[in-house]
Amino acid sequence: MSMGKPLPHDAAPLHVSGAARYVDDIPLPANALHLAFGLSTIAHGEITAMDLSAVRAAPGVIGVWSADDLRARFGAVPDCSPSAHDEPLLADGVVKYLGHPAFLVAATSHLAARKAARLGRIDYRELPALLTVDDALAADSRFEDGPVIWQKGDASTAIAAAPHQVQGSFEVGGQEHFYLEGQVAACLPQDGGELVIHSSTQHPTEIQHKVAHAAHLPMSAVRVEVRRMGGGFGGKESQGNHLAIACALVSLETGRPAKMRYDRDDDMMITGKRHDLRILYRAGFDAEGRIAGVEFTHLMRCGWAQDLSLPVADRAMLHSDNCYFLPAIRIESHRLRTHTQSATAYRGFGGPQGMVGIERVIDHVAHAVGRDPVAVRQVNFYAPMGEGPAEAGGASPPRSTNWPPEDIFRQKKAGEIQTTPYHMPVEDFVGDAMVADLLASSDYHARRAAISDWNRNSPILKRGIALSPVKFGISFTLTHLNQAGALVHVYQDGSIQLNHGGTEMGQGLFQKVAQVVAGVFGVDAAVIRITATDTGKVPNTSATAASSGSDLNGMAARAAALTIRDRMADCLALQHQTTANTVRFEDGHVHVGAEVLGFAEAAARVYAARVSLSSTGFYATPKIIWDRKRGTGRPFLYFAYGAAVTEVVIDRLTGENRILRTDILHDTGSSLNPALDIGQVEGAYVQGAGWLTMEELVWDAKGALRTHAPSTYKIPACSDRPPVFNVRLWNRPNREDTVGRSKAVGEPPFMLGISTFLALSDAVAACGDGSVYPALDAPATPERVLAAVKRVARDV
Amino acid sequence: MAITINGTEVPLPEDPRMSLAEFLRDGLHLTGTKIGCNQGGCGACTVLIDGQRVLSCLTLAVQAEGREVTTIEGLSSGDDLHPLQEAFIAHDGFQCGYCTPGQICAATAMLRELAEGMPSSVTGDLSRPAPLTAEEIRERMSGNLCRCGAHNGIIAAILQVAQEGAA
């Protein structure tokens, strides 16, 4: 079996030798044009005049277009929005953020286009700019009519009736994707007005759809190909639309190929980032820290256009429980419209924002009751998973029954089904068992005591340690997106070509799906030729997002492969006068009756018998149903779990800090590929820790993003990696019938980074007498750590 | 007026303001060298000039006149990979791969710097050659960003090659 093997990435030899081709590396015909946008220089204003004569006269410029020019030529300004049709390709009369594309330049080189784009003169009548959530709240500037509110029980009464209460609010910063390969697209015009688009996108079908709409073509006349991206992280789910549409329009206008690549600064100025937000909370609990009721208010800054903000904010609400059973809860979510970049998808898609809220509450409660936060987490955990798989035929791991005494007191028992704030039963909770395992392997309790001793003797440097668990819901919350297609060909020489709707951005999806298909045919994974994602091969695909890539595409590819294998078995069985179910495909051979054929020989015989060796496959996720207006249903097929323990040290005089050690246990179900999965877990943790510590986006009072390059926006570097970094997989079968009983892994481990933030809070607390809660904001930069130190040490 | 690139002499570009990165990619179609930020902040464009690592986006092509430039394409010959290239595969030292050519070029020169005894900011004892440790490698590779967070694999790969070289 090929599934479960720790094979390297399928394109590994290409990557290390520089031969892996990205969009910007594809040779284009010599007459290709290069595009750049001219950007607005104010956050909000009416365009009163636009003088582009200097742009037109610049060396190498072939064409320049404003919104009015596009309307004159195409009847409308093409829309780039993935949702609400509120993103014209170019600012149409009004600029809505600083960096808003206002005109488009085509020139003979990338540099000529960029230079020319700087020469445009735009006059504005400035309008008031809403830059912060406070600005937007005051002006009631929002998406949807009012806040979305979901409730379970009566939180207000439960909080009031509880013996203890805490309340607070904190800021959570956004995050720049900083994919190393910036946004890029190229368009090659074909015969008969057809277009071929190469795009660095997680969502080829969306590119196809938006380009077709802009160009007034049927989708069948637009083919989008994506071999790979140099990182995506959600930033290439909708943000590539503009470049692809611009290239297509210029190709139609000029008849020439066109390519557009954002320079890094332009990329950061133009494209959306993770939603930042303010979280207000109130909780009521008993002396053990057991929560009776909690209320959250999310003030999410969505930026100028709707983009994916509604489902992102929904997912934040959906993760406001994390691993904890909250008997009564009220969540109020405001989706605020501001004159800033339109916030978009980013790994976790709002989940991290929701989860950091409840983790903060638990941390605050633990401080209030004077208990180890781990103990407070444990008393609030969901009931552990009962015995047995979700349906007959599956395997289920043995489970410990050593629950802490608190659970008995609460009469919570294994197999008891508790529901989430959105009324979905939690049937697969393994967080408690994983946490118990991790506490032991990380030596948490002993280290916590040692750190406490160490801190007593260290006046300047203070250490902190924290554990945080993860429960992340797997499935798109927009139910119809949970479908996938695949196309598998077996050639008469026995070679196999695989295509599916998922895109490769480094996560190793192609290799995982190839392993699934290799497993079906009993051949080596290296036999499978994986081809670029292509809307001409598999249509109507969903974005490679929501961690769903291998779950959806693996199942679709498996279905296609099984169809072909069944046909081969039927055909060969008939030839050997045996039954199809006795034909075995293993080790590169096909066993039919007494004969053993090489796979190539078998394929040749089936071909000669005039039987099709090609098939599509399709998969639609079962069981899910979701009413987002009411906030009830089963939005997720299952949950993926994890836990991390992080130890940090801070300097109380400067706020500088670093991670000393990280231990992770993460749930991948039966891993399809442990090597790739461990890579995902490590990378996600580092990125999550970056979000909450060093990655800071700063806008000035005019709405200009001042952190628009690696010189000012710091992502974790090699030296920030924890010096001790232990990562293990909880390699046990998924309760649900997923491909190979594996679990999705792209997003869930991102939230393990929350443990870093909590460990910093713990270190800050050690700077005072324990009476003041640190109330740290995120990202916990040295400045914020220092401010929190001053709070707890009361030397403000 | 020529540069030697991966062993072949090529004439300098006509435009003296052309960066080495652009010259490699657009002029010579050596697209293994990547442009991540075009301002010397990410390391994706790292190549070797006379064995030393340089950021090709901040280097003019003419500055390399008469010198020997090695890009990621020049580190291997056919299927015969450089030990660092092999090690990056064995240790999963990448995910999306975009920073990988720069990482490997930087690591090649970095090991030489280490072997020559050049200290870094984490070297404790400056009177002796810097030791071959993960901590030194962490520090010395920090100019090459990896957004996928494949740092564990990168460090393990480099450490393995360094130790085999030292053995």
PDB file of C-alpha atoms in Angstrom, chain A residues 321-446:
ATOM      1  CA  ASP A 321     -16.137  27.027  21.785  1.00  0.00           C
ATOM      2  CA  ASN A 322     -12.884  25.318  20.712  1.00  0.00           C
ATOM      3  CA  CYS A 323     -12.633  22.183  22.906  1.00  0.00           C
ATOM      4  CA  TYR A 324     -14.986  23.362  25.623  1.00  0.00           C
ATOM      5  CA  PHE A 325     -18.571  22.508  26.398  1.00  0.00           C
ATOM      6  CA  LEU A 326     -20.259  25.837  27.013  1.00  0.00           C
ATOM      7  CA  PRO A 327     -23.751  25.264  28.440  1.00  0.00           C
ATOM      8  CA  ALA A 328     -24.928  28.784  27.632  1.00  0.00           C
ATOM      9  CA  ILE A 329     -23.396  31.092  25.056  1.00  0.00           C
ATOM     10  CA  ARG A 330     -24.245  34.193  23.070  1.00  0.00           C
ATOM     11  CA  ILE A 331     -22.043  35.363  20.186  1.00  0.00           C
ATOM     12  CA  GLU A 332     -22.576  38.668  18.469  1.00  0.00           C
ATOM     13  CA  SER A 333     -20.574  39.234  15.293  1.00  0.00           C
ATOM     14  CA  HIS A 334     -20.196  42.626  13.613  1.00  0.00           C
ATOM     15  CA  ARG A 335     -18.808  42.614  10.059  1.00  0.00           C
ATOM     16  CA  LEU A 336     -17.538  46.149   9.754  1.00  0.00           C
ATOM     17  CA  ARG A 337     -16.919  47.960   6.494  1.00  0.00           C
ATOM     18  CA  THR A 338     -13.848  50.192   6.506  1.00  0.00           C
ATOM     19  CA  HIS A 339     -11.670  52.026   3.992  1.00  0.00           C
ATOM     20  CA  THR A 340      -8.815  49.561   4.158  1.00  0.00           C
ATOM     21  CA  GLN A 341      -7.734  46.510   2.123  1.00  0.00           C
ATOM     22  CA  SER A 342     -10.584  44.015   1.864  1.00  0.00           C
ATOM     23  CA  ALA A 343      -9.734  41.363   4.448  1.00  0.00           C
ATOM     24  CA  THR A 344      -9.874  37.868   2.996  1.00  0.00           C
ATOM     25  CA  ALA A 345      -9.310  34.168   3.571  1.00  0.00           C
ATOM     26  CA  TYR A 346      -6.247  33.221   5.575  1.00  0.00           C
ATOM     27  CA  ARG A 347      -5.438  29.731   6.863  1.00  0.00           C
ATOM     28  CA  GLY A 348      -8.128  28.934   9.422  1.00  0.00           C
ATOM     29  CA  PHE A 349     -10.604  31.323   7.757  1.00  0.00           C
ATOM     30  CA  GLY A 350     -11.743  33.076  10.946  1.00  0.00           C
ATOM     31  CA  GLY A 351     -11.390  29.936  13.072  1.00  0.00           C
ATOM     32  CA  PRO A 352      -8.187  31.182  14.717  1.00  0.00           C
ATOM     33  CA  GLN A 353      -9.852  34.473  15.604  1.00  0.00           C
ATOM     34  CA  GLY A 354     -12.783  32.723  17.262  1.00  0.00           C
ATOM     35  CA  MET A 355     -10.558  30.214  19.023  1.00  0.00           C
ATOM     36  CA  VAL A 356      -8.138  32.756  20.476  1.00  0.00           C
ATOM     37  CA  GLY A 357     -11.198  34.383  22.095  1.00  0.00           C
ATOM     38  CA  ILE A 358     -12.222  31.361  24.148  1.00  0.00           C
ATOM     39  CA  GLU A 359      -8.605  30.520  24.951  1.00  0.00           C
ATOM     40  CA  ARG A 360      -8.252  34.031  26.322  1.00  0.00           C
ATOM     41  CA  VAL A 361     -11.378  33.553  28.416  1.00  0.00           C
ATOM     42  CA  ILE A 362     -10.064  30.283  29.854  1.00  0.00           C
ATOM     43  CA  ASP A 363      -6.743  31.934  30.647  1.00  0.00           C
ATOM     44  CA  HIS A 364      -8.522  34.806  32.370  1.00  0.00           C
ATOM     45  CA  VAL A 365     -10.783  32.426  34.319  1.00  0.00           C
ATOM     46  CA  ALA A 366      -7.750  30.406  35.448  1.00  0.00           C
ATOM     47  CA  HIS A 367      -6.158  33.603  36.716  1.00  0.00           C
ATOM     48  CA  ALA A 368      -9.346  34.521  38.551  1.00  0.00           C
ATOM     49  CA  VAL A 369      -9.661  31.155  40.330  1.00  0.00           C
ATOM     50  CA  GLY A 370      -5.910  30.801  40.833  1.00  0.00           C
ATOM     51  CA  ARG A 371      -5.604  27.453  39.110  1.00  0.00           C
ATOM     52  CA  ASP A 372      -3.260  26.087  36.463  1.00  0.00           C
ATOM     53  CA  PRO A 373      -4.938  26.994  33.158  1.00  0.00           C
ATOM     54  CA  VAL A 374      -4.527  23.370  32.044  1.00  0.00           C
ATOM     55  CA  ALA A 375      -6.772  22.216  34.895  1.00  0.00           C
ATOM     56  CA  VAL A 376      -9.390  24.774  33.927  1.00  0.00           C
ATOM     57  CA  ARG A 377      -9.206  23.598  30.323  1.00  0.00           C
ATOM     58  CA  GLN A 378      -9.695  20.012  31.426  1.00  0.00           C
ATOM     59  CA  VAL A 379     -12.789  20.653  33.538  1.00  0.00           C
ATOM     60  CA  ASN A 380     -14.391  22.396  30.582  1.00  0.00           C
ATOM     61  CA  PHE A 381     -13.560  19.828  27.884  1.00  0.00           C
ATOM     62  CA  TYR A 382     -16.310  18.181  25.854  1.00  0.00           C
ATOM     63  CA  ALA A 383     -17.188  14.632  26.830  1.00  0.00           C
ATOM     64  CA  PRO A 384     -14.761  12.172  25.274  1.00  0.00           C
ATOM     65  CA  MET A 385     -15.652  10.144  22.221  1.00  0.00           C
ATOM     66  CA  GLY A 386     -17.580   6.948  22.842  1.00  0.00           C
ATOM     67  CA  GLU A 387     -16.522   3.538  21.580  1.00  0.00           C
ATOM     68  CA  GLY A 388     -17.054   2.517  17.995  1.00  0.00           C
ATOM     69  CA  PRO A 389     -16.794   4.136  14.606  1.00  0.00           C
ATOM     70  CA  ALA A 390     -19.402   6.370  13.043  1.00  0.00           C
ATOM     71  CA  GLU A 391     -20.708   3.476  11.005  1.00  0.00           C
ATOM     72  CA  ALA A 392     -20.124  -0.232  10.739  1.00  0.00           C
ATOM     73  CA  GLY A 393     -16.985  -1.471   9.101  1.00  0.00           C
ATOM     74  CA  GLY A 394     -14.519   1.080  10.370  1.00  0.00           C
ATOM     75  CA  ALA A 395     -11.840   0.752  12.957  1.00  0.00           C
ATOM     76  CA  SER A 396     -11.771   2.746  16.138  1.00  0.00           C
ATOM     77  CA  PRO A 397      -8.839   3.257  18.479  1.00  0.00           C
ATOM     78  CA  PRO A 398      -8.926   2.160  22.084  1.00  0.00           C
ATOM     79  CA  ARG A 399      -9.481   5.024  24.471  1.00  0.00           C
ATOM     80  CA  SER A 400      -8.349   5.717  27.962  1.00  0.00           C
ATOM     81  CA  THR A 401     -10.964   5.997  30.681  1.00  0.00           C
ATOM     82  CA  ASN A 402      -8.761   7.840  33.166  1.00  0.00           C
ATOM     83  CA  TRP A 403     -10.652  11.103  33.321  1.00  0.00           C
ATOM     84  CA  PRO A 404      -9.794  13.699  35.920  1.00  0.00           C
ATOM     85  CA  PRO A 405     -12.025  13.593  39.025  1.00  0.00           C
ATOM     86  CA  GLU A 406     -13.661  16.869  37.990  1.00  0.00           C
ATOM     87  CA  ASP A 407     -15.332  15.052  35.139  1.00  0.00           C
ATOM     88  CA  ILE A 408     -16.894  12.534  37.464  1.00  0.00           C
ATOM     89  CA  PHE A 409     -18.153  15.334  39.658  1.00  0.00           C
ATOM     90  CA  ARG A 410     -19.816  16.732  36.598  1.00  0.00           C
ATOM     91  CA  GLN A 411     -21.120  13.293  35.708  1.00  0.00           C
ATOM     92  CA  LYS A 412     -19.689  13.660  32.237  1.00  0.00           C
ATOM     93  CA  LYS A 413     -18.853  10.264  30.840  1.00  0.00           C
ATOM     94  CA  ALA A 414     -17.297   8.728  27.778  1.00  0.00           C
ATOM     95  CA  GLY A 415     -19.786   8.458  24.981  1.00  0.00           C
ATOM     96  CA  GLU A 416     -22.034  11.207  26.307  1.00  0.00           C
ATOM     97  CA  ILE A 417     -22.932  13.508  23.437  1.00  0.00           C
ATOM     98  CA  GLN A 418     -22.698  17.212  24.108  1.00  0.00           C
ATOM     99  CA  THR A 419     -23.495  19.873  21.570  1.00  0.00           C
ATOM    100  CA  THR A 420     -21.621  22.887  20.303  1.00  0.00           C
ATOM    101  CA  PRO A 421     -22.991  26.438  20.499  1.00  0.00           C
ATOM    102  CA  TYR A 422     -24.474  25.745  17.051  1.00  0.00           C
ATOM    103  CA  HIS A 423     -26.191  22.585  18.308  1.00  0.00           C
ATOM    104  CA  MET A 424     -23.972  20.068  16.530  1.00  0.00           C
ATOM    105  CA  PRO A 425     -23.246  16.942  18.578  1.00  0.00           C
ATOM    106  CA  VAL A 426     -19.536  16.484  19.296  1.00  0.00           C
ATOM    107  CA  GLU A 427     -19.139  12.760  18.691  1.00  0.00           C
ATOM    108  CA  ASP A 428     -15.426  12.473  18.062  1.00  0.00           C
ATOM    109  CA  PHE A 429     -13.792  14.410  20.917  1.00  0.00           C
ATOM    110  CA  VAL A 430     -10.261  13.130  21.562  1.00  0.00           C
ATOM    111  CA  GLY A 431      -8.837  16.391  22.872  1.00  0.00           C
ATOM    112  CA  ASP A 432      -8.747  15.216  26.487  1.00  0.00           C
ATOM    113  CA  ALA A 433      -6.835  12.023  25.714  1.00  0.00           C
ATOM    114  CA  MET A 434      -4.427  13.927  23.481  1.00  0.00           C
ATOM    115  CA  VAL A 435      -3.851  16.570  26.128  1.00  0.00           C
ATOM    116  CA  ALA A 436      -3.171  13.883  28.734  1.00  0.00           C
ATOM    117  CA  ASP A 437      -0.633  12.291  26.396  1.00  0.00           C
ATOM    118  CA  LEU A 438       1.038  15.613  25.610  1.00  0.00           C
ATOM    119  CA  LEU A 439       1.192  16.694  29.251  1.00  0.00           C
ATOM    120  CA  ALA A 440       3.174  13.551  29.947  1.00  0.00           C
ATOM    121  CA  SER A 441       5.440  13.677  26.890  1.00  0.00           C
ATOM    122  CA  SER A 442       6.227  17.360  27.367  1.00  0.00           C
ATOM    123  CA  ASP A 443       6.753  16.904  31.113  1.00  0.00           C
ATOM    124  CA  TYR A 444       4.449  19.873  31.546  1.00  0.00           C
ATOM    125  CA  HIS A 445       3.771  19.778  35.282  1.00  0.00           C
ATOM    126  CA  ALA A 446       7.399  19.364  36.317  1.00  0.00           C
TER     127      ALA A 446
END
